[in-house]
Amino acid sequence: MDDRKEIKYKLCIGCVFCVMLVLLYQQFRVVHIYFDDYAYYSLSYARSFNGTKNYTILQLLEFMKAHYMECNGRLLYFFVWLLLFWLGGLPLVQLSAAVIMVGVLWVLWKAASLKMEGYQKVLAAISVCALYWSLDIVFLRQGIYWFAAFFLYVMPVGVLVLAALLYFEFLGGERNTAGNKMTILLLIFAAGWSQEQQAAVTTVFAFLLMLHAIWVKKEKCCAAILYVIPAILALLIVIMSPGIQARLESADNGIGLIENIGANARQVVYLLGTASSWRINIFIFLSIMLISICDLKYTKSKVCKGFDAIQIVINGCLIYGYVLKQTAVEIFIATGDQTKVIIIGTIIALSIM
């Protein structure tokens, strides 16, 4: 490709993400303190810690210890969040959240465009940023425009995708060095040391990397298993916290850790099947249909052709349901029948996978 064209495309991509940063900062600068943000900003979330507004770094570390012993093991990203607040107050947290969100989108774009060239990369950047604005307010207010949730749930996703990106970018060649592998292992550990569901996802991801390294990269088992160790270590730090068991035992619902994870997974699936996610779902359905149509044209395997045909029919029906009634499950919600909503959400989740 011509060097001038390459520079032009890079400038276009840079402009897309710069505009996104400005827009996101305008959003985050009006996000203030909600729910348990108060307890964290005053270091009073842990029962044995009295709390203070003007704390020192030592007091912050003491709070983290008390949080681990009495609440849960979600320390790493809470520490980053509270450290930012200690350094620059709410304005720095707001700016940092905008920068981190753009960073997550950039990593997603980079991973999606690894094999693209020229204008395709520009279109991919525009698509990734546009998809962000298709998220419903239900997701935004509960997962992004609430700092405790943003730093705990959104930021680790970017770290995990970055680990995957580096793994495939450093696959073979001169960049497949011990230093780069150590960076990937640290990112896997950082992604897992977040919260229970993310730790579980990171562990599964690490096992998949191990299998890929053995079968595709032809690494020895003793070398490939290194991908799993930091994920399991992070998972144990999170779920073995003395505070998490105490909280589960004292919870009103009286359910255990595994049941709690299952209940949260059910809630996520339920949200996928409700009206709040109709924009992103239609995009997903259309994408799966187009991928299946293209695969149907080029694949020679009869099994793959049959699977593609099933995906086209299923996603076509889901699109028809959304177009017909905005979401087919509104009827089920109105009648209080959550079972069908869960079924539709499960179909969506499986289709995404």
mmCIF file of C-alpha atoms in Angstrom:
data_model
loop_
_atom_site.group_PDB
_atom_site.id
_atom_site.type_symbol
_atom_site.label_atom_id
_atom_site.label_comp_id
_atom_site.label_asym_id
_atom_site.label_seq_id
_atom_site.Cartn_x
_atom_site.Cartn_y
_atom_site.Cartn_z
ATOM 1 C CA MET A 1 0.000 0.000 0.000
ATOM 2 C CA ASP A 2 1.155 3.547 -0.747
ATOM 3 C CA ASP A 3 2.796 5.184 2.313
ATOM 4 C CA ARG A 4 0.710 8.347 1.944
ATOM 5 C CA LYS A 5 -2.498 6.323 1.871
ATOM 6 C CA GLU A 6 -1.368 4.401 4.938
ATOM 7 C CA ILE A 7 -0.722 7.670 6.799
ATOM 8 C CA LYS A 8 -4.114 9.003 5.685
ATOM 9 C CA TYR A 9 -5.890 5.909 7.004
ATOM 10 C CA LYS A 10 -4.025 6.100 10.311
ATOM 11 C CA LEU A 11 -4.997 9.762 10.670
ATOM 12 C CA CYS A 12 -8.639 8.898 9.976
ATOM 13 C CA ILE A 13 -8.567 6.163 12.614
ATOM 14 C CA GLY A 14 -6.898 8.534 15.073
ATOM 15 C CA CYS A 15 -9.591 11.150 14.419
ATOM 16 C CA VAL A 16 -12.356 8.575 15.016
ATOM 17 C CA PHE A 17 -10.992 7.677 18.453
ATOM 18 C CA CYS A 18 -10.196 11.308 19.339
ATOM 19 C CA VAL A 19 -13.801 12.284 18.596
ATOM 20 C CA MET A 20 -14.933 9.305 20.660
ATOM 21 C CA LEU A 21 -12.738 10.451 23.554
ATOM 22 C CA VAL A 22 -14.238 13.953 23.486
ATOM 23 C CA LEU A 23 -17.791 12.587 23.394
ATOM 24 C CA LEU A 24 -17.140 10.092 26.183
ATOM 25 C CA TYR A 25 -15.523 12.735 28.360
ATOM 26 C CA GLN A 26 -18.613 14.897 27.939
ATOM 27 C CA GLN A 27 -20.641 11.933 29.187
ATOM 28 C CA PHE A 28 -18.394 10.969 32.098
ATOM 29 C CA ARG A 29 -17.950 14.525 33.351
ATOM 30 C CA VAL A 30 -21.612 14.555 34.410
ATOM 31 C CA VAL A 31 -21.342 11.175 36.147
ATOM 32 C CA HIS A 32 -21.021 11.789 39.874
ATOM 33 C CA ILE A 33 -21.270 9.606 42.975
ATOM 34 C CA TYR A 34 -23.916 6.887 43.174
ATOM 35 C CA PHE A 35 -24.859 3.962 45.418
ATOM 36 C CA ASP A 36 -21.809 2.444 47.152
ATOM 37 C CA ASP A 37 -19.445 4.994 45.575
ATOM 38 C CA TYR A 38 -20.017 7.025 48.757
ATOM 39 C CA ALA A 39 -18.772 4.190 50.952
ATOM 40 C CA TYR A 40 -15.679 3.653 48.815
ATOM 41 C CA TYR A 41 -14.731 7.311 48.442
ATOM 42 C CA SER A 42 -14.879 7.733 52.216
ATOM 43 C CA LEU A 43 -13.138 4.400 52.931
ATOM 44 C CA SER A 44 -16.078 3.231 55.034
ATOM 45 C CA TYR A 45 -17.213 0.171 53.054
ATOM 46 C CA ALA A 46 -15.442 -2.282 55.380
ATOM 47 C CA ARG A 47 -17.162 -2.670 58.739
ATOM 48 C CA SER A 48 -14.036 -2.381 60.892
ATOM 49 C CA PHE A 49 -12.768 0.729 59.092
ATOM 50 C CA ASN A 50 -14.099 4.027 60.420
ATOM 51 C CA GLY A 51 -13.636 5.853 57.154
ATOM 52 C CA THR A 52 -12.222 9.245 56.298
ATOM 53 C CA LYS A 53 -12.460 11.798 53.511
ATOM 54 C CA ASN A 54 -8.837 12.977 53.509
ATOM 55 C CA TYR A 55 -6.969 9.697 53.633
ATOM 56 C CA THR A 56 -3.319 8.864 53.059
ATOM 57 C CA ILE A 57 -1.942 6.129 50.823
ATOM 58 C CA LEU A 58 -1.274 4.003 53.936
ATOM 59 C CA GLN A 59 -4.902 4.355 55.004
ATOM 60 C CA LEU A 60 -5.964 3.328 51.510
ATOM 61 C CA LEU A 61 -3.820 0.188 51.775
ATOM 62 C CA GLU A 62 -5.261 -0.555 55.224
ATOM 63 C CA PHE A 63 -8.752 -0.188 53.764
ATOM 64 C CA MET A 64 -7.891 -2.640 50.980
ATOM 65 C CA LYS A 65 -6.800 -5.173 53.594
ATOM 66 C CA ALA A 66 -10.003 -4.674 55.596
ATOM 67 C CA HIS A 67 -12.029 -4.948 52.375
ATOM 68 C CA TYR A 68 -10.410 -8.286 51.560
ATOM 69 C CA MET A 69 -11.031 -9.660 55.048
ATOM 70 C CA GLU A 70 -14.614 -8.438 55.426
ATOM 71 C CA CYS A 71 -16.115 -7.870 51.954
ATOM 72 C CA ASN A 72 -14.528 -9.651 48.975
ATOM 73 C CA GLY A 73 -11.337 -10.123 46.982
ATOM 74 C CA ARG A 74 -12.078 -7.525 44.311
ATOM 75 C CA LEU A 75 -9.056 -5.413 45.188
ATOM 76 C CA LEU A 76 -7.008 -4.580 42.084
ATOM 77 C CA TYR A 77 -9.433 -2.394 40.135
ATOM 78 C CA PHE A 78 -10.988 -0.865 43.239
ATOM 79 C CA PHE A 79 -7.472 0.130 44.273
ATOM 80 C CA VAL A 80 -6.799 1.718 40.858
ATOM 81 C CA TRP A 81 -10.098 3.605 41.076
ATOM 82 C CA LEU A 82 -9.551 4.873 44.617
ATOM 83 C CA LEU A 83 -5.927 5.748 43.885
ATOM 84 C CA LEU A 84 -7.105 7.949 41.014
ATOM 85 C CA PHE A 85 -9.623 9.582 43.335
ATOM 86 C CA TRP A 86 -6.873 10.144 45.921
ATOM 87 C CA LEU A 87 -4.591 11.706 43.299
ATOM 88 C CA GLY A 88 -7.070 14.031 41.595
ATOM 89 C CA GLY A 89 -10.548 13.664 43.029
ATOM 90 C CA LEU A 90 -13.682 13.091 40.970
ATOM 91 C CA PRO A 91 -12.453 15.125 37.916
ATOM 92 C CA LEU A 92 -9.481 12.758 37.452
ATOM 93 C CA VAL A 93 -11.738 9.712 37.840
ATOM 94 C CA GLN A 94 -14.090 11.108 35.186
ATOM 95 C CA LEU A 95 -11.252 11.818 32.740
ATOM 96 C CA SER A 96 -9.601 8.451 33.434
ATOM 97 C CA ALA A 97 -12.873 6.601 32.824
ATOM 98 C CA ALA A 98 -13.234 8.274 29.409
ATOM 99 C CA VAL A 99 -9.629 7.410 28.488
ATOM 100 C CA ILE A 100 -10.008 3.806 29.701
ATOM 101 C CA MET A 101 -13.284 3.358 27.789
ATOM 102 C CA VAL A 102 -11.651 4.590 24.594
ATOM 103 C CA GLY A 103 -8.753 2.246 25.335
ATOM 104 C CA VAL A 104 -11.159 -0.694 25.619
ATOM 105 C CA LEU A 105 -12.788 0.265 22.310
ATOM 106 C CA TRP A 106 -9.367 0.639 20.685
ATOM 107 C CA VAL A 107 -8.313 -2.830 21.843
ATOM 108 C CA LEU A 108 -11.572 -4.292 20.517
ATOM 109 C CA TRP A 109 -11.016 -2.529 17.183
ATOM 110 C CA LYS A 110 -7.400 -3.680 17.015
ATOM 111 C CA ALA A 111 -8.385 -7.295 17.686
ATOM 112 C CA ALA A 112 -11.172 -7.136 15.084
ATOM 113 C CA SER A 113 -8.992 -5.561 12.386
ATOM 114 C CA LEU A 114 -5.845 -7.688 12.648
ATOM 115 C CA LYS A 115 -6.256 -8.997 9.092
ATOM 116 C CA MET A 116 -7.808 -5.867 7.594
ATOM 117 C CA GLU A 117 -6.128 -3.255 5.430
ATOM 118 C CA GLY A 118 -6.647 0.381 4.529
ATOM 119 C CA TYR A 119 -10.197 1.681 4.521
ATOM 120 C CA GLN A 120 -11.424 -1.564 6.112
ATOM 121 C CA LYS A 121 -9.623 -0.581 9.313
ATOM 122 C CA VAL A 122 -11.262 2.855 9.204
ATOM 123 C CA LEU A 123 -14.726 1.315 8.761
ATOM 124 C CA ALA A 124 -13.997 -1.100 11.617
ATOM 125 C CA ALA A 125 -13.038 1.812 13.908
ATOM 126 C CA ILE A 126 -16.251 3.656 13.022
ATOM 127 C CA SER A 127 -18.295 0.486 13.567
ATOM 128 C CA VAL A 128 -16.817 -0.265 16.997
ATOM 129 C CA CYS A 129 -17.406 3.302 18.195
ATOM 130 C CA ALA A 130 -20.901 3.405 16.704
ATOM 131 C CA LEU A 131 -21.800 0.141 18.456
ATOM 132 C CA TYR A 132 -21.029 1.747 21.801
ATOM 133 C CA TRP A 133 -23.821 4.252 21.248
ATOM 134 C CA SER A 134 -26.242 1.452 20.442
ATOM 135 C CA LEU A 135 -26.055 0.222 24.063
ATOM 136 C CA ASP A 136 -29.258 0.844 25.977
ATOM 137 C CA ILE A 137 -29.435 3.117 29.009
ATOM 138 C CA VAL A 138 -30.027 0.046 31.220
ATOM 139 C CA PHE A 139 -26.534 -1.222 30.428
ATOM 140 C CA LEU A 140 -24.953 2.222 30.505
ATOM 141 C CA ARG A 141 -26.248 3.306 33.891
ATOM 142 C CA GLN A 142 -25.622 -0.050 35.611
ATOM 143 C CA GLY A 143 -22.284 -0.942 34.053
ATOM 144 C CA ILE A 144 -20.549 2.133 32.629
ATOM 145 C CA TYR A 145 -21.887 5.400 34.044
ATOM 146 C CA TRP A 146 -21.400 4.185 37.613
ATOM 147 C CA PHE A 147 -17.746 4.254 38.597
ATOM 148 C CA ALA A 148 -17.700 1.294 40.995
ATOM 149 C CA ALA A 149 -19.214 -0.902 38.270
ATOM 150 C CA PHE A 150 -17.148 0.619 35.448
ATOM 151 C CA PHE A 151 -13.753 -0.008 37.018
ATOM 152 C CA LEU A 152 -14.725 -3.461 38.274
ATOM 153 C CA TYR A 153 -16.620 -4.843 35.254
ATOM 154 C CA VAL A 154 -15.601 -2.894 32.128
ATOM 155 C CA MET A 155 -11.897 -2.210 32.619
ATOM 156 C CA PRO A 156 -10.942 -5.916 33.113
ATOM 157 C CA VAL A 157 -12.631 -6.813 29.822
ATOM 158 C CA GLY A 158 -10.240 -4.499 27.990
ATOM 159 C CA VAL A 159 -7.285 -6.072 29.811
ATOM 160 C CA LEU A 160 -8.413 -9.584 28.825
ATOM 161 C CA VAL A 161 -8.907 -8.646 25.161
ATOM 162 C CA LEU A 162 -5.481 -6.979 25.208
ATOM 163 C CA ALA A 163 -3.952 -10.240 26.478
ATOM 164 C CA ALA A 164 -5.622 -12.124 23.605
ATOM 165 C CA LEU A 165 -4.497 -9.492 21.089
ATOM 166 C CA LEU A 166 -0.867 -9.651 22.208
ATOM 167 C CA TYR A 167 -0.948 -13.449 22.189
ATOM 168 C CA PHE A 168 -1.935 -13.578 18.524
ATOM 169 C CA GLU A 169 0.233 -10.614 17.497
ATOM 170 C CA PHE A 170 3.285 -12.133 19.157
ATOM 171 C CA LEU A 171 2.559 -15.598 17.723
ATOM 172 C CA GLY A 172 5.814 -16.774 16.166
ATOM 173 C CA GLY A 173 8.562 -14.619 14.749
ATOM 174 C CA GLU A 174 10.999 -12.350 16.546
ATOM 175 C CA ARG A 175 8.342 -10.931 18.887
ATOM 176 C CA ASN A 176 7.672 -14.344 20.449
ATOM 177 C CA THR A 177 10.070 -13.576 23.321
ATOM 178 C CA ALA A 178 10.117 -14.420 27.014
ATOM 179 C CA GLY A 179 9.447 -10.760 27.880
ATOM 180 C CA ASN A 180 6.346 -10.608 25.696
ATOM 181 C CA LYS A 181 5.068 -13.885 27.104
ATOM 182 C CA MET A 182 5.551 -12.536 30.637
ATOM 183 C CA THR A 183 3.521 -9.456 29.648
ATOM 184 C CA ILE A 184 0.669 -11.700 28.460
ATOM 185 C CA LEU A 185 0.787 -13.711 31.698
ATOM 186 C CA LEU A 186 0.643 -10.516 33.788
ATOM 187 C CA LEU A 187 -2.329 -9.275 31.751
ATOM 188 C CA ILE A 188 -4.139 -12.601 32.290
ATOM 189 C CA PHE A 189 -3.513 -12.287 36.027
ATOM 190 C CA ALA A 190 -4.719 -8.667 36.036
ATOM 191 C CA ALA A 191 -7.851 -9.571 34.064
ATOM 192 C CA GLY A 192 -8.701 -12.378 36.483
ATOM 193 C CA TRP A 193 -8.107 -10.410 39.676
ATOM 194 C CA SER A 194 -11.287 -8.411 39.249
ATOM 195 C CA GLN A 195 -14.561 -10.089 40.218
ATOM 196 C CA GLU A 196 -15.939 -13.609 40.367
ATOM 197 C CA GLN A 197 -17.528 -13.939 36.913
ATOM 198 C CA GLN A 198 -14.631 -12.232 35.158
ATOM 199 C CA ALA A 199 -12.161 -14.454 37.028
ATOM 200 C CA ALA A 200 -14.062 -17.535 35.825
ATOM 201 C CA VAL A 201 -14.142 -16.251 32.221
ATOM 202 C CA THR A 202 -10.415 -15.469 32.358
ATOM 203 C CA THR A 203 -9.654 -18.979 33.612
ATOM 204 C CA VAL A 204 -11.619 -20.544 30.736
ATOM 205 C CA PHE A 205 -9.846 -18.214 28.306
ATOM 206 C CA ALA A 206 -6.456 -19.237 29.732
ATOM 207 C CA PHE A 207 -7.282 -22.924 29.241
ATOM 208 C CA LEU A 208 -8.200 -22.201 25.609
ATOM 209 C CA LEU A 209 -4.876 -20.395 25.120
ATOM 210 C CA MET A 210 -3.087 -23.396 26.594
ATOM 211 C CA LEU A 211 -4.806 -25.753 24.139
ATOM 212 C CA HIS A 212 -4.074 -23.393 21.243
ATOM 213 C CA ALA A 213 -0.423 -23.168 22.262
ATOM 214 C CA ILE A 214 -0.110 -26.966 22.380
ATOM 215 C CA TRP A 215 -1.999 -27.830 19.187
ATOM 216 C CA VAL A 216 -1.273 -24.851 16.940
ATOM 217 C CA LYS A 217 1.995 -23.385 18.239
ATOM 218 C CA LYS A 218 3.327 -26.848 19.087
ATOM 219 C CA GLU A 219 4.596 -25.663 22.463
ATOM 220 C CA LYS A 220 5.505 -28.167 25.132
ATOM 221 C CA CYS A 221 2.850 -28.791 27.776
ATOM 222 C CA CYS A 222 5.069 -27.468 30.563
ATOM 223 C CA ALA A 223 5.412 -24.160 28.694
ATOM 224 C CA ALA A 224 1.777 -23.898 27.599
ATOM 225 C CA ILE A 225 0.434 -24.543 31.092
ATOM 226 C CA LEU A 226 1.983 -21.246 32.175
ATOM 227 C CA TYR A 227 -1.022 -19.453 30.647
ATOM 228 C CA VAL A 228 -3.330 -21.145 33.148
ATOM 229 C CA ILE A 229 -1.337 -20.542 36.344
ATOM 230 C CA PRO A 230 -1.890 -16.753 36.665
ATOM 231 C CA ALA A 231 -5.599 -17.140 35.852
ATOM 232 C CA ILE A 232 -6.107 -19.777 38.543
ATOM 233 C CA LEU A 233 -4.061 -17.740 41.024
ATOM 234 C CA ALA A 234 -6.218 -14.669 40.377
ATOM 235 C CA LEU A 235 -9.393 -16.754 40.646
ATOM 236 C CA LEU A 236 -8.298 -18.135 44.022
ATOM 237 C CA ILE A 237 -7.445 -14.661 45.333
ATOM 238 C CA VAL A 238 -10.940 -13.502 44.464
ATOM 239 C CA ILE A 239 -13.054 -16.440 45.602
ATOM 240 C CA MET A 240 -10.978 -17.424 48.650
ATOM 241 C CA SER A 241 -11.332 -14.036 50.293
ATOM 242 C CA PRO A 242 -12.417 -14.430 53.956
ATOM 243 C CA GLY A 243 -14.926 -11.639 53.430
ATOM 244 C CA ILE A 244 -16.757 -13.202 50.498
ATOM 245 C CA GLN A 245 -17.778 -16.291 52.445
ATOM 246 C CA ALA A 246 -18.932 -14.184 55.376
ATOM 247 C CA ARG A 247 -21.031 -12.013 53.079
ATOM 248 C CA LEU A 248 -22.598 -14.996 51.363
ATOM 249 C CA GLU A 249 -23.490 -16.536 54.724
ATOM 250 C CA SER A 250 -25.031 -13.303 55.991
ATOM 251 C CA ALA A 251 -26.903 -12.526 52.748
ATOM 252 C CA ASP A 252 -30.675 -12.461 52.921
ATOM 253 C CA ASN A 253 -31.037 -14.928 50.058
ATOM 254 C CA GLY A 254 -28.793 -17.481 51.784
ATOM 255 C CA ILE A 255 -27.315 -18.860 48.531
ATOM 256 C CA GLY A 256 -23.722 -19.968 48.044
ATOM 257 C CA LEU A 257 -21.001 -18.704 45.709
ATOM 258 C CA ILE A 258 -21.759 -21.068 42.808
ATOM 259 C CA GLU A 259 -25.497 -20.343 43.063
ATOM 260 C CA ASN A 260 -24.722 -16.622 43.198
ATOM 261 C CA ILE A 261 -22.634 -16.816 40.023
ATOM 262 C CA GLY A 262 -25.443 -18.786 38.365
ATOM 263 C CA ALA A 263 -28.032 -16.203 39.408
ATOM 264 C CA ASN A 264 -25.902 -13.386 37.951
ATOM 265 C CA ALA A 265 -25.404 -15.331 34.711
ATOM 266 C CA ARG A 266 -29.164 -15.816 34.499
ATOM 267 C CA GLN A 267 -29.642 -12.066 34.934
ATOM 268 C CA VAL A 268 -27.184 -11.334 32.094
ATOM 269 C CA VAL A 269 -28.983 -13.782 29.809
ATOM 270 C CA TYR A 270 -32.306 -12.221 30.820
ATOM 271 C CA LEU A 271 -31.025 -8.755 29.867
ATOM 272 C CA LEU A 272 -29.929 -10.094 26.464
ATOM 273 C CA GLY A 273 -33.493 -11.184 25.795
ATOM 274 C CA THR A 274 -35.298 -8.019 26.883
ATOM 275 C CA ALA A 275 -36.216 -4.829 25.065
ATOM 276 C CA SER A 276 -33.296 -2.891 26.560
ATOM 277 C CA SER A 277 -30.800 -4.557 24.207
ATOM 278 C CA TRP A 278 -32.743 -4.523 20.936
ATOM 279 C CA ARG A 279 -30.314 -2.280 18.979
ATOM 280 C CA ILE A 280 -27.180 -4.267 19.744
ATOM 281 C CA ASN A 281 -29.050 -7.540 19.287
ATOM 282 C CA ILE A 282 -30.276 -6.643 15.796
ATOM 283 C CA PHE A 283 -26.693 -5.777 14.838
ATOM 284 C CA ILE A 284 -25.520 -9.130 16.230
ATOM 285 C CA PHE A 285 -28.276 -11.034 14.409
ATOM 286 C CA LEU A 286 -27.466 -9.328 11.100
ATOM 287 C CA SER A 287 -23.743 -9.935 11.576
ATOM 288 C CA ILE A 288 -24.251 -13.643 12.268
ATOM 289 C CA MET A 289 -26.543 -13.933 9.248
ATOM 290 C CA LEU A 290 -24.015 -12.266 6.925
ATOM 291 C CA ILE A 291 -21.154 -14.394 8.282
ATOM 292 C CA SER A 292 -23.258 -17.537 7.838
ATOM 293 C CA ILE A 293 -24.298 -16.556 4.295
ATOM 294 C CA CYS A 294 -20.657 -15.948 3.321
ATOM 295 C CA ASP A 295 -19.548 -19.184 4.978
ATOM 296 C CA LEU A 296 -22.365 -21.076 3.277
ATOM 297 C CA LYS A 297 -21.037 -19.872 -0.069
ATOM 298 C CA TYR A 298 -17.385 -20.807 0.488
ATOM 299 C CA THR A 299 -17.332 -23.788 2.847
ATOM 300 C CA LYS A 300 -17.274 -27.321 1.439
ATOM 301 C CA SER A 301 -18.248 -29.142 4.626
ATOM 302 C CA LYS A 302 -21.859 -30.338 4.689
ATOM 303 C CA VAL A 303 -21.893 -30.092 8.497
ATOM 304 C CA CYS A 304 -20.787 -26.459 8.346
ATOM 305 C CA LYS A 305 -23.334 -25.723 5.618
ATOM 306 C CA GLY A 306 -26.082 -27.212 7.790
ATOM 307 C CA PHE A 307 -24.949 -25.198 10.816
ATOM 308 C CA ASP A 308 -24.825 -22.000 8.734
ATOM 309 C CA ALA A 309 -28.332 -22.653 7.404
ATOM 310 C CA ILE A 310 -29.648 -23.121 10.956
ATOM 311 C CA GLN A 311 -27.984 -19.863 12.056
ATOM 312 C CA ILE A 312 -29.529 -17.983 9.115
ATOM 313 C CA VAL A 313 -33.030 -19.250 9.967
ATOM 314 C CA ILE A 314 -32.723 -18.649 13.725
ATOM 315 C CA ASN A 315 -31.316 -15.141 13.411
ATOM 316 C CA GLY A 316 -33.765 -14.285 10.630
ATOM 317 C CA CYS A 317 -36.627 -15.245 12.941
ATOM 318 C CA LEU A 318 -35.136 -13.194 15.795
ATOM 319 C CA ILE A 319 -34.799 -10.145 13.528
ATOM 320 C CA TYR A 320 -38.391 -10.598 12.373
ATOM 321 C CA GLY A 321 -39.520 -10.721 16.006
ATOM 322 C CA TYR A 322 -37.641 -7.551 16.879
ATOM 323 C CA VAL A 323 -38.870 -5.665 13.815
ATOM 324 C CA LEU A 324 -42.443 -6.835 14.340
ATOM 325 C CA LYS A 325 -42.779 -5.884 18.014
ATOM 326 C CA GLN A 326 -39.427 -4.164 18.732
ATOM 327 C CA THR A 327 -38.834 -7.187 20.891
ATOM 328 C CA ALA A 328 -40.818 -10.385 20.876
ATOM 329 C CA VAL A 329 -40.295 -10.899 24.600
ATOM 330 C CA GLU A 330 -42.270 -7.822 25.710
ATOM 331 C CA ILE A 331 -45.373 -10.017 25.621
ATOM 332 C CA PHE A 332 -43.732 -12.562 27.894
ATOM 333 C CA ILE A 333 -42.539 -9.848 30.319
ATOM 334 C CA ALA A 334 -46.046 -8.390 30.472
ATOM 335 C CA THR A 335 -47.462 -11.777 31.430
ATOM 336 C CA GLY A 336 -44.694 -12.419 33.934
ATOM 337 C CA ASP A 337 -43.354 -15.413 32.000
ATOM 338 C CA GLN A 338 -39.572 -15.168 32.394
ATOM 339 C CA THR A 339 -38.890 -18.675 31.112
ATOM 340 C CA LYS A 340 -39.358 -17.727 27.440
ATOM 341 C CA VAL A 341 -37.262 -14.600 27.965
ATOM 342 C CA ILE A 342 -34.452 -16.767 29.341
ATOM 343 C CA ILE A 343 -34.793 -19.161 26.397
ATOM 344 C CA ILE A 344 -34.494 -16.304 23.882
ATOM 345 C CA GLY A 345 -31.584 -14.812 25.815
ATOM 346 C CA THR A 346 -29.831 -18.193 25.830
ATOM 347 C CA ILE A 347 -30.280 -18.505 22.042
ATOM 348 C CA ILE A 348 -28.765 -15.052 21.652
ATOM 349 C CA ALA A 349 -25.831 -15.876 23.942
ATOM 350 C CA LEU A 350 -25.132 -19.132 22.067
ATOM 351 C CA SER A 351 -25.399 -17.361 18.712
ATOM 352 C CA ILE A 352 -22.885 -14.736 19.846
ATOM 353 C CA MET A 353 -20.474 -17.503 20.829
#
